[in-house]
MMTF fields as JSON, N, C-alpha, C and O atoms, coordinates in Angstrom:
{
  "mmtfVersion": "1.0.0",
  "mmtfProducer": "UNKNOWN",
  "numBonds": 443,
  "numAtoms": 444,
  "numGroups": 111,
  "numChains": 1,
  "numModels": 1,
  "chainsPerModel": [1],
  "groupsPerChain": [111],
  "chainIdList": ["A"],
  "bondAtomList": [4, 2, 8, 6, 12, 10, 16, 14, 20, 18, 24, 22, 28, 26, 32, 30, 36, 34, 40, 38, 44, 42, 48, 46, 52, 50, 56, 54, 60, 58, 64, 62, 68, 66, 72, 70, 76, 74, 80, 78, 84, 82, 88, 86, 92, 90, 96, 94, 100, 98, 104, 102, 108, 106, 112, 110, 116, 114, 120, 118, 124, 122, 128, 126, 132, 130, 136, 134, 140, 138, 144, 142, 148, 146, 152, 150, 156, 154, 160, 158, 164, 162, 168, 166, 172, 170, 176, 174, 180, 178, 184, 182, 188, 186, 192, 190, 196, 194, 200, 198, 204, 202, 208, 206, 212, 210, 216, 214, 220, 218, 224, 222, 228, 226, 232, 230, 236, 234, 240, 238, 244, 242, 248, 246, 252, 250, 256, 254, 260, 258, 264, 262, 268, 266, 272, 270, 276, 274, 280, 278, 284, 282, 288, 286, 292, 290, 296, 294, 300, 298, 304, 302, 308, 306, 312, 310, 316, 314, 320, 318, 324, 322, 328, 326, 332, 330, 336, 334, 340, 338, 344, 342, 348, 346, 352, 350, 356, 354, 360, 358, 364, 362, 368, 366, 372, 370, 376, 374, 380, 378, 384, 382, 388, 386, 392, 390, 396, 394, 400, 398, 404, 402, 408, 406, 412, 410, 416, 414, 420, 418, 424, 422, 428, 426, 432, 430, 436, 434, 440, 438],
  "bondOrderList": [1, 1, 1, 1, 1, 1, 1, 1, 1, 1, 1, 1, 1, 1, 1, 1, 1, 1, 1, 1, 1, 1, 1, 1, 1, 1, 1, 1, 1, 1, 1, 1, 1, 1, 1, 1, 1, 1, 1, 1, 1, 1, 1, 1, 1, 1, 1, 1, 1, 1, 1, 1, 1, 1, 1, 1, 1, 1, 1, 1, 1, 1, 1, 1, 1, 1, 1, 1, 1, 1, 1, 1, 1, 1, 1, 1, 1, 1, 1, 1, 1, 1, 1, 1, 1, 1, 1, 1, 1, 1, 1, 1, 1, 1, 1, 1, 1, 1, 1, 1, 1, 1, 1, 1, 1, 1, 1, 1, 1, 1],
  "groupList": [{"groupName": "UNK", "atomNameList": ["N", "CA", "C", "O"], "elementList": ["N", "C", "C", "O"], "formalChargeList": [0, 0, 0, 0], "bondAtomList": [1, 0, 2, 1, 3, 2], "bondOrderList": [1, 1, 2], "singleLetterCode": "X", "chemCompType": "L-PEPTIDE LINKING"}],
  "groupTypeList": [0, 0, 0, 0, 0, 0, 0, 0, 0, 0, 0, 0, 0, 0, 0, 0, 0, 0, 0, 0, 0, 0, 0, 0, 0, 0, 0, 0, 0, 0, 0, 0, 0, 0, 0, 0, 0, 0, 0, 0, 0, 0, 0, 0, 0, 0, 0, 0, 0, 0, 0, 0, 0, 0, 0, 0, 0, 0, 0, 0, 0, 0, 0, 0, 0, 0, 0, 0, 0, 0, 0, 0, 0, 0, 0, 0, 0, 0, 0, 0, 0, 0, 0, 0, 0, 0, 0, 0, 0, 0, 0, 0, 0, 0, 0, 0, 0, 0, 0, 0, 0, 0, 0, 0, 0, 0, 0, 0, 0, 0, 0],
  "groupIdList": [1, 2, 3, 4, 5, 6, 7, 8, 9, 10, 11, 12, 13, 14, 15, 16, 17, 18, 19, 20, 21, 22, 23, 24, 25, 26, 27, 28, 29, 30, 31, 32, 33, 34, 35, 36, 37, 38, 39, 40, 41, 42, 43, 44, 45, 46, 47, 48, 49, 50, 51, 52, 53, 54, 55, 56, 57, 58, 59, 60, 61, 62, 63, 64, 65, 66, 67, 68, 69, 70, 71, 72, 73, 74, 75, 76, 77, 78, 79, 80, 81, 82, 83, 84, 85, 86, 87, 88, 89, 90, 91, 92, 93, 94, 95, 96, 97, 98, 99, 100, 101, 102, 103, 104, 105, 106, 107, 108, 109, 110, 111],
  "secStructList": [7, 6, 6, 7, 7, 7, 4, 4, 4, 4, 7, 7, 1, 7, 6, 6, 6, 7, 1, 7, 7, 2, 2, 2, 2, 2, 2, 2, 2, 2, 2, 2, 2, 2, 2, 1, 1, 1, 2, 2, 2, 2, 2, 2, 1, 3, 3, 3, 7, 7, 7, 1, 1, 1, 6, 6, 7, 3, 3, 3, 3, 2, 2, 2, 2, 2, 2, 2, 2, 2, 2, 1, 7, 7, 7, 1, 1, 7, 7, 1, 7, 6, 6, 6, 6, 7, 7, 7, 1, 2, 2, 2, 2, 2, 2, 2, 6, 6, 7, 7, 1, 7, 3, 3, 1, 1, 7, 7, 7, 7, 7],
  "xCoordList": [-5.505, -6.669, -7.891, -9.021, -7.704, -8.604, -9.647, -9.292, -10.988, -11.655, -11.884, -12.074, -11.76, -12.091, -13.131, -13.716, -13.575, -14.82, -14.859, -13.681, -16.036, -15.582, -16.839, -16.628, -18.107, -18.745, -18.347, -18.908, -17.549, -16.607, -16.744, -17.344, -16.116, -16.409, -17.718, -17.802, -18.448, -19.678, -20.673, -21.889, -19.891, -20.203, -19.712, -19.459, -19.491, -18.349, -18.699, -17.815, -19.709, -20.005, -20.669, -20.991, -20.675, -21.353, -22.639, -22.782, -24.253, -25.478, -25.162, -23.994, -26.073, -26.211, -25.003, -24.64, -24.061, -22.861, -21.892, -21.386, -21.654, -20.993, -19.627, -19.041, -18.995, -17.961, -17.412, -18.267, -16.537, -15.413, -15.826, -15.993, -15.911, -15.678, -14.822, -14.433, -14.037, -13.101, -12.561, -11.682, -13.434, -13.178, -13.33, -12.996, -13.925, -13.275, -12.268, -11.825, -11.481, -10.496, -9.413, -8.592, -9.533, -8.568, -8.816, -8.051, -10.169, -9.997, -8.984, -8.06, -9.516, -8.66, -7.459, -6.993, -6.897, -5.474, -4.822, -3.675, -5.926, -5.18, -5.491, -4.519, -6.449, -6.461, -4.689, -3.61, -5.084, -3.61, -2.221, -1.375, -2.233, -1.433, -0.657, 0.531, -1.647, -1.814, -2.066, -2.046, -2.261, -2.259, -0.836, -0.287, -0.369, 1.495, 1.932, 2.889, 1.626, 2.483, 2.503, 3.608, 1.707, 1.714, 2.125, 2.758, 2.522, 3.432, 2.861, 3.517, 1.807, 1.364, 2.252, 2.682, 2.299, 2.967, 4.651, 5.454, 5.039, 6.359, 7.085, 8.292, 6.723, 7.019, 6.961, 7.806, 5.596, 5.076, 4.452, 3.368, 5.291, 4.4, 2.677, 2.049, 2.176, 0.233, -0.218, 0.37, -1.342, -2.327, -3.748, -4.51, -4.077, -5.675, -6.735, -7.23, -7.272, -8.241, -9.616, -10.027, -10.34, -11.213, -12.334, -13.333, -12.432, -13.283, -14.677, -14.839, -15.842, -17.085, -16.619, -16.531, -16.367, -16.1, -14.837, -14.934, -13.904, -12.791, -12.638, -12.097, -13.103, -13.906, -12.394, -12.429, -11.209, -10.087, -9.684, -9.288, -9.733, -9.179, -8.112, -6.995, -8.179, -6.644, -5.955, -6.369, -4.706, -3.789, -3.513, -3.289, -3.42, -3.247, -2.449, -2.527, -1.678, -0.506, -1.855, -3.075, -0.829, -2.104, -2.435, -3.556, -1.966, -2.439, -4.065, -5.077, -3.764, -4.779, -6.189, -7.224, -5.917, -6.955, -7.599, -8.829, -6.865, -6.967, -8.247, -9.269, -7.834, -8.644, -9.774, -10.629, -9.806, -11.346, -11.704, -12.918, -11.207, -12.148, -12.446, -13.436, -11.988, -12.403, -13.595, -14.639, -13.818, -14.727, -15.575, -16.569, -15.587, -16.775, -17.136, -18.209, -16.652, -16.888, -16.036, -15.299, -16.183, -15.706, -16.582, -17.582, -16.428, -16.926, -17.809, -17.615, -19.424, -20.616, -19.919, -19.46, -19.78, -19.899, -17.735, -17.191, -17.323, -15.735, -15.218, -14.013, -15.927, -15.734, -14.382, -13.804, -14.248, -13.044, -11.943, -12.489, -10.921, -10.337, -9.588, -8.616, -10.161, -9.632, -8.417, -7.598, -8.614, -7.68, -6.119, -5.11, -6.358, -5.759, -5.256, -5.321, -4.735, -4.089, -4.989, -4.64, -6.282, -7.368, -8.071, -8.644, -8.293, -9.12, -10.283, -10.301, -11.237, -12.648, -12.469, -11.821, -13.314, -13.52, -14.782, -14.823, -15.615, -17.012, -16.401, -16.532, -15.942, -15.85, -14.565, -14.329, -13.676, -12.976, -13.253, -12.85, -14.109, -14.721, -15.502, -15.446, -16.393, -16.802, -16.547, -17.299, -15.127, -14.372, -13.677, -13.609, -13.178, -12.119, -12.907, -12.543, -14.3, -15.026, -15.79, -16.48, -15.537, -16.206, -15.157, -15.33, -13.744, -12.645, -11.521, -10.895, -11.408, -10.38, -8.844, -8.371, -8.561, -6.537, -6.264, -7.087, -5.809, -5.44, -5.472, -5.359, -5.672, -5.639, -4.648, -5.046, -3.479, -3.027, -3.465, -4.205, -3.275, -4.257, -3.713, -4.553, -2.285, -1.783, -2.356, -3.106, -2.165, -3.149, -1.906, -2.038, -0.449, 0.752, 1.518, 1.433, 2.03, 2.447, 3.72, 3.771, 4.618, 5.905, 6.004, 5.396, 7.075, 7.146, 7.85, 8.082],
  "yCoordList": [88.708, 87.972, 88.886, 88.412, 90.086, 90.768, 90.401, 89.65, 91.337, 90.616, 88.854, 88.141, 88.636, 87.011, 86.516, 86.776, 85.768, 84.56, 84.721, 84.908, 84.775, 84.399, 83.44, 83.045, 82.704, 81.527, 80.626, 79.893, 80.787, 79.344, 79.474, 78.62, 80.635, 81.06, 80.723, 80.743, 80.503, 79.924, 79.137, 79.302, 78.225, 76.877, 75.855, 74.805, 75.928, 74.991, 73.435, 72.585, 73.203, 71.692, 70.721, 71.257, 69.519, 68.822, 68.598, 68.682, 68.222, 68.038, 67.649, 67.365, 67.567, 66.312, 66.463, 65.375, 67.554, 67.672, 66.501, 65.958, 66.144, 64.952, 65.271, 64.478, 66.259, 66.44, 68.217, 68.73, 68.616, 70.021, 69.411, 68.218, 70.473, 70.458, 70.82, 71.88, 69.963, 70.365, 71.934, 72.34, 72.748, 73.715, 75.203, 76.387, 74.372, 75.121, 74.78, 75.486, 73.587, 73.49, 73.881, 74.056, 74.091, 74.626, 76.141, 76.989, 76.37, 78.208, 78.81, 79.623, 78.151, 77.821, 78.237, 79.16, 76.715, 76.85, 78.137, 78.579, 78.574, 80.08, 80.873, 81.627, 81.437, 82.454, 82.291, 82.849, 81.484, 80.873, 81.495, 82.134, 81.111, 81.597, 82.924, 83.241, 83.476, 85.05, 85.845, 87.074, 85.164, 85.804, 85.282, 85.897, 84.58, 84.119, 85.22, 85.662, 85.992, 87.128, 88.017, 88.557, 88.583, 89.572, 90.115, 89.09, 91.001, 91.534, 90.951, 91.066, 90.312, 89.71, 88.151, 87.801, 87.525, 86.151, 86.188, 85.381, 87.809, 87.738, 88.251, 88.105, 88.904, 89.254, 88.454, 88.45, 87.843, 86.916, 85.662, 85.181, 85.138, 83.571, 83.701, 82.71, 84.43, 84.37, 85.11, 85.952, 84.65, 85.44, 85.987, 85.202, 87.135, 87.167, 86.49, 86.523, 85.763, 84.457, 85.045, 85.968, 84.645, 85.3, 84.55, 84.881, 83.275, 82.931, 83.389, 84.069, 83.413, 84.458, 84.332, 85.458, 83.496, 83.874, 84.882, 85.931, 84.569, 85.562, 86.984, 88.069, 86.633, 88.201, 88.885, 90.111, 88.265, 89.161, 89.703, 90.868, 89.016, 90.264, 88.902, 89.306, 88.033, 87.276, 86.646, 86.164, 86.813, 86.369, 85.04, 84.553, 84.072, 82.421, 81.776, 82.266, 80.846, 80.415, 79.804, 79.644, 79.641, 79.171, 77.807, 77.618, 76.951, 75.816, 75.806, 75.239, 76.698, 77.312, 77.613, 76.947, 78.626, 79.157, 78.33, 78.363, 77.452, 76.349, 75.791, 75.721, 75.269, 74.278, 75.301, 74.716, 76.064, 76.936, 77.054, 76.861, 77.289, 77.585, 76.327, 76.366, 75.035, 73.47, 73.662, 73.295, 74.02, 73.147, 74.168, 73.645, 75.717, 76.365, 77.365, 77.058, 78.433, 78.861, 80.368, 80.669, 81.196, 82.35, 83.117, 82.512, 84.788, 85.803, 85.722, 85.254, 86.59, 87.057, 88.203, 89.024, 88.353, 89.304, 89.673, 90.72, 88.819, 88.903, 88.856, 88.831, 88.846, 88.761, 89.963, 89.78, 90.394, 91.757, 91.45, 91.716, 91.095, 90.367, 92.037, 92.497, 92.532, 93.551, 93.922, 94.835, 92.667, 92.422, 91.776, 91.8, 91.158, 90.706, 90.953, 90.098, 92.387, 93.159, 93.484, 94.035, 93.12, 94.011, 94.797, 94.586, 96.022, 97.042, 97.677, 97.783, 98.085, 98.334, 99.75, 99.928, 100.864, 101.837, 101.813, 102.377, 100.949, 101.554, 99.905, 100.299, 98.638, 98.018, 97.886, 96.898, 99.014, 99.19, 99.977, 99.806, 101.01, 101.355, 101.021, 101.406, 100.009, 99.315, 98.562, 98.037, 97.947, 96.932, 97.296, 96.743, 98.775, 99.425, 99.627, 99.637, 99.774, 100.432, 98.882, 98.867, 97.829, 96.261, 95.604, 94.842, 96.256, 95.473, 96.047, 97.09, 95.419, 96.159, 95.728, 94.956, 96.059, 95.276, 93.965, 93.584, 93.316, 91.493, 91.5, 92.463, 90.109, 89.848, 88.166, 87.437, 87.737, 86.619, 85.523, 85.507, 84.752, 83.253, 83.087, 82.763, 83.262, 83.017, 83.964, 83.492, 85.545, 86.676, 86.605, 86.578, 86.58, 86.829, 88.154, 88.168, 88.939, 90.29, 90.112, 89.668, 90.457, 91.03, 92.069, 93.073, 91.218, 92.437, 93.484, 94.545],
  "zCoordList": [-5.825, -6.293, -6.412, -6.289, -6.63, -6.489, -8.349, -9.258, -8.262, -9.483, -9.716, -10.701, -8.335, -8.252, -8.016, -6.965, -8.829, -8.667, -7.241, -6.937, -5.474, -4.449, -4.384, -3.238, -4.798, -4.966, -4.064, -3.249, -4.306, -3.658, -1.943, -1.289, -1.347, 0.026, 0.689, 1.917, 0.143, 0.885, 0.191, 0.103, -0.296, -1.282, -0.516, -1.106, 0.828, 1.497, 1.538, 1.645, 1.469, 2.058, 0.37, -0.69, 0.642, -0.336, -0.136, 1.084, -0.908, -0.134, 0.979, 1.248, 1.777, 3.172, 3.828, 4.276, 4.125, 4.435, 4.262, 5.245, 3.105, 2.921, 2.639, 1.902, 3.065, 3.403, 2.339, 1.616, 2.408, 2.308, 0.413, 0.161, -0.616, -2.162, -2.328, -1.838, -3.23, -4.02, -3.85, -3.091, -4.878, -5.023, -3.61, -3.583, -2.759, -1.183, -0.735, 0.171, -1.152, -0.964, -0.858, 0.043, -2.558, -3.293, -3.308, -3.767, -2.654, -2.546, -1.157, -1.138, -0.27, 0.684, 1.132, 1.8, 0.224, -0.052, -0.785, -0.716, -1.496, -2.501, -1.582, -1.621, -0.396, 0.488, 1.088, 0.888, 1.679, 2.738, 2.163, 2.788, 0.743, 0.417, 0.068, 0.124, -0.26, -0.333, 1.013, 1.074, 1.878, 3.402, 3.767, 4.681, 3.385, 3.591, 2.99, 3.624, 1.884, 1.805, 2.451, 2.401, 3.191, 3.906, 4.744, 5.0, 5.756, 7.045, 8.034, 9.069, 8.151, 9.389, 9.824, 10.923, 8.65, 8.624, 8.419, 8.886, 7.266, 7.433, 8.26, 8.064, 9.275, 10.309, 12.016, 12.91, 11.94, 13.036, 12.271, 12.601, 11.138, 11.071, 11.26, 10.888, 11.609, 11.661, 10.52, 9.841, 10.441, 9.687, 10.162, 10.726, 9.977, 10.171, 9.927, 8.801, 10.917, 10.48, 10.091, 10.794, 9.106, 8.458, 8.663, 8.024, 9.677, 10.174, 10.319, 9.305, 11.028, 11.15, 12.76, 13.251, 13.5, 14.83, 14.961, 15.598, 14.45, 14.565, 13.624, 13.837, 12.922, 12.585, 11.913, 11.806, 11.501, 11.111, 12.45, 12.479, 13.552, 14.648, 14.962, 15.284, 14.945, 15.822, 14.656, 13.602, 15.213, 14.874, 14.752, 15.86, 13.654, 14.049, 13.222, 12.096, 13.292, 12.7, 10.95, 10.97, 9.716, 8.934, 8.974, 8.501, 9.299, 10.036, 10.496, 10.085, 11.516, 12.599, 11.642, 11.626, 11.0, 10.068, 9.149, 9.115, 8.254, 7.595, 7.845, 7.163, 9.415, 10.133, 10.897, 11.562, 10.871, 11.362, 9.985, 9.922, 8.796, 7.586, 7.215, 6.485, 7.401, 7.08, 8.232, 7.692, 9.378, 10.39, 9.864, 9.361, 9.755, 9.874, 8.88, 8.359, 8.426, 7.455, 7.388, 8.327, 6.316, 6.27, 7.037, 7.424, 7.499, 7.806, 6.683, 5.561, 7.498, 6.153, 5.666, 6.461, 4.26, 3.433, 3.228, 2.876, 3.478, 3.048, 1.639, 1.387, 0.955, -0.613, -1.123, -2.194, -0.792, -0.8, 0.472, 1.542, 0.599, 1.48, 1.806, 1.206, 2.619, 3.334, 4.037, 3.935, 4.964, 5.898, 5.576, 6.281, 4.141, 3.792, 2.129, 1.246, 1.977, 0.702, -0.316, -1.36, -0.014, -1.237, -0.843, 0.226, -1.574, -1.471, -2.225, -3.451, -1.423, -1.652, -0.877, 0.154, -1.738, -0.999, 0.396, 1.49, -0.261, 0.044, 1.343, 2.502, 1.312, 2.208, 3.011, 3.707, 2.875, 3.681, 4.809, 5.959, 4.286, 5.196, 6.43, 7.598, 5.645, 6.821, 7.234, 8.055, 6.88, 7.239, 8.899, 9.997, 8.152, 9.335, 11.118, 12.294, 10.21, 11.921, 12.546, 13.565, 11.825, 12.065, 13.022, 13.973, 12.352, 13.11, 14.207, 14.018, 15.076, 16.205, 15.995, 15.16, 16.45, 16.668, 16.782, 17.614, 16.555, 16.33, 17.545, 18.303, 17.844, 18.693, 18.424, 17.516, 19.233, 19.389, 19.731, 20.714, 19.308, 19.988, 21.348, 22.187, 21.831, 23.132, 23.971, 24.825, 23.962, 24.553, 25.671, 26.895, 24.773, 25.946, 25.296, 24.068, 25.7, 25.713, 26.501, 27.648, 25.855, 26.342, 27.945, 28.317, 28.561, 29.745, 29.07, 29.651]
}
């Protein structure tokens, strides 16, 4: 999805918060999906949640993510989905030194 309209990412609400638009919806749903392709989900079912609290660092089933990008919003300035198969020179960069190692929602580790 790279060269994409991203408007939509922080267009989330209707006036008067009268509820999720359409078209965040349906942007949404097209992140989700395109983070389903990736080695994070085909390997471990999760994806990097792109949340502004989670910042791309944990790991969360897309369910999970779904429902943090319905309650709250994307990360400031995610327009180049880094974390998730697109690339920017100039914001990978500062992508790479913004973000640490996933982190799991369980925070359980193998003996």
């Amino acid at each position: 999805m790279e060269n994409k309209d991203s408007t939509w990412m922080y267009n989330r609400l209707y006036p008067n918060r009268a509820g999720l638009k359409e078209e965040y919806k349906a942007g949404v749903a097209g992140f989700i999906a395109k983070a389903m392709t990736l080695n994070d989900f085909l390997i471990e079912d999760t994806i990097r949640c792109p949340y502004w609290n989670c910042k791309c660092c944990k790991l969360l089933s897309p369910n999970d993510v779904t429902l943090h990008l319905y309650r709250k919003r994307f990360m400031l300035n995610y327009t180049v989905w880094i974390a998730h198969g697109e690339s920017s020179a100039a914001n990978n960069f500062a992508f790479q030194n913004n973000v640490e190692s996933p982190i799991r929602e369980n925070n359980v580790e193998s003996s």
